[in-house]
Coordinates of C-alpha atoms and ligand atoms in Angstrom, one line a residue:
M1 CA 14.8 -209.3 -131.3
K2 CA 12.0 -207.0 -131.9
L3 CA 9.2 -207.1 -129.1
R4 CA 6.2 -205.1 -129.7
P5 CA 3.7 -203.9 -127.3
V6 CA 1.4 -206.9 -127.5
A7 CA 4.7 -209.2 -126.7
L8 CA 5.7 -207.1 -124.0
A9 CA 2.1 -207.5 -122.5
V10 CA 2.3 -211.1 -122.8
M11 CA 5.3 -211.0 -120.9
A12 CA 3.8 -208.5 -118.1
G13 CA 2.9 -211.4 -115.8
A14 CA 6.4 -213.1 -116.3
V15 CA 8.4 -209.8 -115.7
A16 CA 6.5 -209.4 -112.3
A17 CA 7.1 -212.6 -110.7
A18 CA 10.5 -212.4 -112.0
L19 CA 11.0 -209.0 -110.0
G20 CA 9.4 -210.3 -107.2
A21 CA 11.1 -209.4 -103.7
T22 CA 14.1 -211.2 -104.5
S23 CA 16.5 -208.4 -106.0
P24 CA 19.5 -207.8 -103.9
A25 CA 18.8 -203.7 -103.9
F26 CA 15.2 -204.0 -102.8
A27 CA 15.4 -202.2 -99.5
A28 CA 14.4 -204.6 -96.1
D29 CA 11.0 -206.2 -96.2
P30 CA 10.1 -205.0 -100.0
P31 CA 6.2 -205.3 -100.9
A32 CA 5.9 -207.8 -103.9
P33 CA 4.7 -206.6 -106.7
D34 CA 1.1 -207.9 -106.1
E35 CA 1.0 -206.8 -102.7
I36 CA 1.9 -203.1 -104.1
V37 CA -1.4 -203.2 -107.0
D38 CA -3.6 -204.4 -104.1
A39 CA -2.8 -201.5 -102.1
F40 CA -3.4 -199.2 -104.8
E41 CA -7.0 -201.2 -105.0
A42 CA -7.6 -201.0 -101.4
V43 CA -7.8 -196.8 -101.9
L44 CA -9.7 -197.2 -105.3
G45 CA -11.4 -200.5 -105.5
P46 CA -10.1 -203.0 -108.1
V47 CA -8.6 -201.1 -111.0
R48 CA -9.3 -202.9 -114.1
T49 CA -10.3 -200.2 -116.9
H50 CA -7.5 -197.7 -116.5
R51 CA -4.1 -196.8 -114.3
P52 CA -4.6 -196.8 -110.6
S53 CA -1.7 -194.1 -110.7
H54 CA -1.9 -190.8 -113.4
A55 CA -5.5 -192.9 -114.5
K56 CA -6.5 -189.7 -116.9
G57 CA -3.9 -189.6 -120.0
T58 CA -3.7 -188.7 -123.4
C59 CA -1.6 -190.6 -126.0
A60 CA 0.5 -188.9 -128.6
A61 CA 3.8 -189.9 -130.5
G62 CA 7.0 -188.1 -131.7
H63 CA 10.3 -188.9 -132.0
F64 CA 13.5 -189.0 -130.2
V65 CA 17.4 -188.3 -131.2
A66 CA 20.4 -188.1 -128.8
T67 CA 22.7 -185.6 -129.2
P68 CA 26.6 -186.1 -129.6
D69 CA 27.1 -185.6 -125.6
G70 CA 24.0 -188.3 -125.1
T71 CA 25.9 -191.0 -127.7
R72 CA 29.4 -190.4 -125.8
L73 CA 27.3 -190.6 -122.3
S74 CA 25.6 -194.0 -122.9
V75 CA 26.0 -197.0 -125.4
A76 CA 22.3 -197.7 -124.9
P77 CA 20.9 -198.3 -128.4
T78 CA 18.5 -194.9 -127.7
F79 CA 21.7 -192.8 -127.7
S80 CA 22.9 -193.9 -130.5
G81 CA 21.9 -190.5 -132.3
Q82 CA 19.6 -192.2 -134.9
R83 CA 15.8 -191.1 -135.0
V84 CA 14.1 -193.1 -132.3
T85 CA 10.4 -193.3 -132.5
A86 CA 8.5 -192.3 -128.9
T87 CA 5.2 -193.8 -128.1
I88 CA 3.8 -191.2 -125.5
R89 CA 1.4 -190.9 -123.0
F90 CA 0.6 -187.4 -120.8
G91 CA -0.7 -188.3 -117.9
V92 CA -2.6 -186.5 -114.9
G93 CA -1.8 -187.5 -111.5
V94 CA -5.4 -188.9 -110.7
G95 CA -6.5 -192.2 -109.5
N96 CA -9.9 -191.3 -111.3
P97 CA -9.7 -191.0 -115.2
N98 CA -12.4 -188.4 -115.1
G99 CA -10.2 -186.3 -112.6
A100 CA -9.6 -182.7 -113.4
D101 CA -7.0 -181.3 -115.2
T102 CA -6.2 -178.2 -112.8
T103 CA -5.8 -180.8 -109.6
R104 CA -2.6 -179.8 -107.7
T105 CA -1.0 -183.3 -108.4
T106 CA 1.6 -184.3 -110.6
R107 CA 1.2 -184.6 -114.6
G108 CA 3.3 -187.2 -116.0
L109 CA 5.3 -187.7 -119.3
A110 CA 5.6 -191.7 -120.0
I111 CA 7.9 -192.5 -123.3
R112 CA 8.4 -195.7 -125.3
F113 CA 11.2 -195.7 -127.2
E114 CA 11.6 -198.1 -130.1
T115 CA 15.2 -198.3 -132.3
P116 CA 14.6 -198.6 -136.3
A117 CA 16.3 -202.4 -134.9
G118 CA 13.2 -202.6 -132.5
D119 CA 15.1 -202.0 -129.0
I120 CA 12.4 -200.9 -126.6
W121 CA 13.0 -198.7 -123.5
D122 CA 10.1 -197.4 -121.3
M123 CA 9.9 -194.6 -118.9
A124 CA 7.5 -192.6 -117.0
N125 CA 8.6 -189.0 -115.3
I126 CA 6.6 -186.5 -113.7
S127 CA 6.4 -182.8 -113.0
A128 CA 7.9 -182.5 -109.9
P129 CA 11.6 -183.2 -109.0
I130 CA 10.5 -185.4 -106.3
F131 CA 8.6 -188.2 -105.6
G132 CA 6.2 -188.9 -102.7
N133 CA 7.7 -192.1 -101.1
P134 CA 11.1 -192.5 -99.9
T135 CA 10.6 -196.5 -100.3
P136 CA 8.1 -198.9 -102.0
R137 CA 7.5 -200.1 -98.1
V138 CA 6.3 -196.7 -97.1
M139 CA 4.3 -196.4 -100.3
V140 CA 2.3 -199.5 -99.3
D141 CA 2.2 -198.3 -95.8
G142 CA 0.7 -194.9 -97.0
L143 CA -1.7 -196.4 -99.1
L144 CA -3.4 -198.6 -96.7
A145 CA -3.7 -196.0 -94.6
R146 CA -5.9 -194.0 -96.6
R147 CA -7.8 -197.0 -97.4
P148 CA -11.5 -196.0 -96.6
D149 CA -12.8 -196.7 -93.5
P150 CA -16.3 -199.0 -94.3
A151 CA -18.2 -197.6 -91.6
T152 CA -17.9 -193.9 -93.5
G153 CA -16.1 -194.6 -96.8
Q154 CA -13.4 -192.1 -96.0
P155 CA -9.9 -192.6 -94.7
N156 CA -9.3 -192.4 -90.9
A157 CA -7.6 -189.4 -90.2
E158 CA -6.1 -190.5 -86.9
R159 CA -4.3 -193.2 -88.7
V160 CA -3.3 -191.1 -91.6
A161 CA -1.7 -188.4 -89.2
A162 CA 0.1 -191.3 -87.4
F163 CA 1.1 -192.6 -90.7
V164 CA 2.6 -189.2 -91.6
A165 CA 4.3 -188.1 -88.5
A166 CA 6.5 -191.8 -88.9
N167 CA 7.2 -190.8 -92.3
P168 CA 7.5 -187.0 -93.0
S169 CA 9.6 -187.2 -96.2
T170 CA 6.1 -188.5 -97.7
T171 CA 5.1 -184.9 -97.3
Y172 CA 8.0 -183.0 -99.3
Q173 CA 5.9 -183.8 -102.5
G174 CA 3.1 -182.1 -101.3
R175 CA 5.0 -179.6 -100.1
W176 CA 6.5 -178.7 -103.7
L177 CA 3.1 -179.0 -105.4
A178 CA 1.6 -176.4 -103.1
Q179 CA 4.2 -174.3 -103.9
N180 CA 4.2 -174.6 -107.7
N181 CA 1.0 -174.5 -109.6
P182 CA 0.2 -177.0 -111.8
P183 CA 1.3 -176.5 -115.3
A184 CA -0.6 -174.7 -117.8
S185 CA -0.1 -177.4 -120.5
W186 CA 1.6 -180.5 -121.1
A187 CA 3.8 -178.7 -122.9
T188 CA 5.1 -176.3 -120.4
T189 CA 6.6 -178.2 -117.4
P190 CA 9.6 -180.1 -117.0
Y191 CA 9.2 -183.8 -116.4
W192 CA 11.4 -185.4 -113.8
G193 CA 12.8 -189.0 -114.0
V194 CA 13.5 -188.6 -110.3
N195 CA 15.3 -192.0 -109.7
A196 CA 19.0 -192.1 -110.0
F197 CA 19.9 -194.5 -113.5
R198 CA 23.7 -195.6 -114.2
F199 CA 24.8 -194.3 -117.4
K200 CA 28.0 -196.4 -118.8
G201 CA 29.6 -194.4 -121.6
Q202 CA 31.5 -194.8 -124.5
D203 CA 34.7 -194.4 -122.7
G204 CA 33.4 -197.3 -120.4
Q205 CA 32.9 -195.0 -117.5
V206 CA 29.6 -195.7 -115.5
R207 CA 28.2 -192.5 -114.2
H208 CA 25.0 -191.9 -112.1
A209 CA 22.8 -189.2 -113.3
R210 CA 19.3 -188.5 -113.1
W211 CA 17.2 -186.6 -115.9
V212 CA 14.6 -184.2 -116.6
F213 CA 12.5 -183.3 -119.9
E214 CA 12.8 -179.6 -120.1
P215 CA 10.5 -178.0 -122.1
R216 CA 11.3 -175.7 -124.8
A217 CA 8.5 -173.6 -124.7
G218 CA 9.1 -173.0 -121.3
T219 CA 7.8 -173.2 -118.2
L220 CA 4.3 -171.7 -117.6
R221 CA 1.9 -172.7 -114.5
L222 CA -1.9 -171.9 -114.2
T223 CA -2.7 -168.9 -112.0
E224 CA -5.0 -169.7 -108.9
E225 CA -7.9 -168.2 -111.1
Q226 CA -7.1 -170.5 -114.2
M227 CA -7.3 -173.3 -111.5
R228 CA -10.5 -172.2 -110.2
T229 CA -12.1 -171.8 -113.7
L230 CA -10.7 -174.0 -116.1
P231 CA -12.4 -176.9 -117.8
A232 CA -12.1 -180.2 -116.5
N233 CA -10.3 -181.3 -119.5
F234 CA -8.3 -178.8 -121.0
L235 CA -4.6 -180.0 -121.4
A236 CA -5.7 -182.5 -124.1
D237 CA -7.9 -179.5 -126.4
E238 CA -4.6 -177.4 -125.4
L239 CA -2.2 -180.0 -126.8
R240 CA -3.9 -180.2 -129.9
T241 CA -4.4 -176.6 -130.7
R242 CA -0.6 -176.1 -129.9
L243 CA 0.5 -178.9 -132.0
G244 CA -1.5 -177.7 -134.8
R245 CA 0.9 -174.8 -134.9
G246 CA 3.9 -177.2 -134.5
P247 CA 5.8 -179.3 -132.7
V248 CA 6.2 -179.5 -129.1
E249 CA 9.8 -179.9 -128.0
F250 CA 11.7 -181.1 -124.6
D251 CA 15.4 -181.6 -124.3
M252 CA 16.5 -184.4 -122.0
V253 CA 19.2 -183.4 -119.6
L254 CA 21.3 -185.5 -117.3
Q255 CA 22.3 -184.1 -113.7
F256 CA 25.0 -186.0 -112.0
P257 CA 25.3 -186.0 -108.3
G258 CA 28.3 -184.2 -106.1
P259 CA 29.7 -185.8 -103.0
G260 CA 27.1 -187.2 -100.5
D261 CA 24.5 -186.6 -102.8
D262 CA 21.4 -189.3 -101.9
L263 CA 21.3 -191.5 -104.8
V264 CA 18.9 -194.2 -103.5
N265 CA 16.0 -191.8 -102.1
P266 CA 13.7 -190.0 -104.6
T267 CA 11.8 -187.8 -102.3
V268 CA 15.4 -185.8 -101.9
A269 CA 16.2 -183.2 -105.0
W270 CA 20.1 -183.3 -106.1
P271 CA 21.1 -179.2 -105.3
D272 CA 20.6 -177.3 -108.8
D273 CA 24.2 -176.3 -109.3
R274 CA 25.1 -180.0 -109.9
P275 CA 26.7 -180.2 -113.7
R276 CA 24.0 -181.1 -116.2
T277 CA 24.5 -182.0 -119.7
T278 CA 21.9 -182.1 -122.7
V279 CA 21.7 -186.0 -124.1
G280 CA 18.8 -185.3 -126.4
R281 CA 15.7 -183.7 -127.7
L282 CA 12.4 -185.6 -127.6
T283 CA 9.9 -184.4 -130.2
V284 CA 6.5 -184.8 -130.0
T285 CA 4.6 -184.3 -133.7
E286 CA 0.8 -186.1 -133.2
V287 CA -1.9 -186.3 -130.3
A288 CA -4.4 -188.3 -130.0
P289 CA -8.1 -186.9 -131.7
G290 CA -10.0 -188.4 -128.8
P291 CA -9.7 -191.4 -125.9
G292 CA -7.4 -193.9 -126.6
G293 CA -4.7 -194.9 -128.9
A294 CA -1.7 -196.3 -129.1
C295 CA -0.3 -195.6 -125.0
D296 CA -3.7 -197.1 -124.2
P297 CA -3.2 -201.2 -123.8
I298 CA 0.3 -200.7 -123.0
S299 CA 2.3 -200.2 -119.4
F300 CA 5.2 -198.4 -119.7
L301 CA 7.3 -200.6 -117.4
Q302 CA 10.3 -198.4 -116.4
L303 CA 12.8 -200.6 -117.9
D304 CA 16.7 -201.1 -117.4
Q305 CA 18.6 -200.4 -120.7
G306 CA 21.7 -202.0 -120.0
P307 CA 24.5 -201.6 -120.4
G308 CA 24.1 -198.2 -121.1
V309 CA 21.5 -196.8 -118.7
E310 CA 21.2 -199.3 -115.4
F311 CA 19.1 -199.3 -112.5
S312 CA 20.7 -197.6 -109.6
D313 CA 20.0 -199.1 -106.1
D314 CA 17.1 -196.9 -105.3
P315 CA 14.6 -199.5 -104.1
T316 CA 11.6 -197.6 -105.3
L317 CA 13.3 -197.8 -108.9
H318 CA 13.1 -201.6 -108.5
A319 CA 9.7 -201.9 -107.5
R320 CA 8.4 -199.8 -110.6
T321 CA 8.7 -202.6 -113.2
G322 CA 7.2 -205.4 -111.3
S323 CA 4.3 -203.4 -110.2
Y324 CA 3.5 -201.6 -113.5
A325 CA 3.5 -204.9 -115.1
V326 CA 1.0 -206.7 -112.7
S327 CA -0.8 -203.3 -112.9
L328 CA -1.2 -204.4 -116.6
S329 CA -2.0 -207.9 -116.2
R330 CA -4.9 -206.8 -114.8
R331 CA -6.4 -204.6 -117.3
L332 CA -5.6 -207.3 -119.8
Q333 CA -7.8 -209.9 -117.9
Ligands
LIG1 C1 7.9 -197.1 -105.2 C2 8.0 -196.9 -106.4 C3 6.8 -196.7 -107.8 C4 5.8 -197.7 -107.8 C5 5.5 -198.5 -106.9 C6 4.7 -197.2 -108.6 C7 3.7 -197.6 -109.2 C8 2.7 -197.2 -110.6 C9 1.9 -198.1 -110.9 C10 1.5 -199.6 -110.4 C11 1.4 -197.7 -111.9 C12 0.7 -198.1 -112.9 C13 1.3 -198.6 -114.3 C14 0.3 -199.3 -115.3 O1 -0.9 -199.5 -114.8 O2 0.6 -199.2 -116.5 C15 2.1 -196.3 -112.0 C16 2.2 -195.6 -112.9 C17 2.9 -194.3 -113.2 N1 4.0 -194.2 -112.1 FE1 4.6 -195.0 -111.0 N2 5.5 -196.1 -109.2 C18 6.4 -195.8 -108.4 C19 7.2 -194.4 -108.5 C20 7.0 -193.6 -109.6 C21 8.2 -192.7 -109.5 C22 9.4 -192.5 -108.9 C23 7.7 -191.7 -111.2 C24 8.2 -190.7 -111.6 C25 9.3 -190.3 -112.0 C26 6.6 -192.8 -111.3 C27 5.8 -192.0 -112.6 C28 4.6 -192.8 -112.8 C29 3.8 -192.6 -114.1 C30 4.0 -190.8 -114.4 C31 3.0 -193.2 -114.3 C32 1.4 -193.4 -114.9 C33 2.5 -194.1 -116.5 C34 1.9 -194.0 -117.8 O3 1.2 -192.7 -118.4 O4 1.3 -195.1 -118.0 N3 6.2 -193.7 -110.5 N4 3.3 -196.5 -110.8

């Protein structure tokens, strides 16, 4: 069946309900999708016009073609080797749609793949190799620890400090971001999927893997001076200028775990020397001329594309689809 974005939006509520707290892969005491979005809103206030995470973004479009290795390693329709259309959103990891492009946070690459037969696969990736939360419960607790105190309008510093002391792995991503300045362009950073998935290959074997989209233009980060002086909205203009010269390309690369590598905790990267295989190329050919576009009214739900690309047991992965759907439902109200 061909699923159109509108149909997916209508499904959002049902997906959210179905994915509640019942999946066996969830960690103990998992937050329900509504509780997760409520926690974002406890910090940001009601969010009805934009996303609570990566609130700022620009729509783009292009296509994806799997390599022969990709076709070998996944039986999922996206990896057939046919050209698959890509609806794309490049994001900035801020809670405010007017946040600055120089903010020391992650940048996002969200992609909806759609095969000629209408199979849809959504994913959202970030420009850091690790996530800031080991479990969805810790994410909710961290957000609630940072909710503004009604008396001051600011988070309570003692409450935040106590949360961080109790959950040190929530600082790992911030430490990485402190050592790696934000990208100079949406086209000059790797974007990591961060969560592990199970890839089922043509040989019937199931292999755990994480993916990264490597920029063919190379990695280029802002200098400290550029972080101080560049305009707040430079990223979209830079991408428009760049695409005027030709397409922007990323290689999708799978990384396979070694013995003992953590399959369920996205705050821990796997060592760089783990085997890697290039499974496809994403080619970005268009960018929206201004705000809005095809990526705006949808949510990149982070879908399981079974049997070729299935969710691992990482609880943060299982928390995504339902909470993204609830977030979209609130935007559509
Ligand atoms: C506990 C795990 C997570 C939860 C509960 C969560 C929650 C959310 C929510 C509610 C949204 C807004 C979706 C929308 O309104 O359309 C969002 C967006 C996003 N998330 Fe997550 N997230 C989680 C993990 C991750 C991870 C591991 C990554 C990185 C790979 C990630 C990357 C993104 C990106 C890039 C967006 C923006 C997507 C877009 O541009 O539409 N998230 N997240």
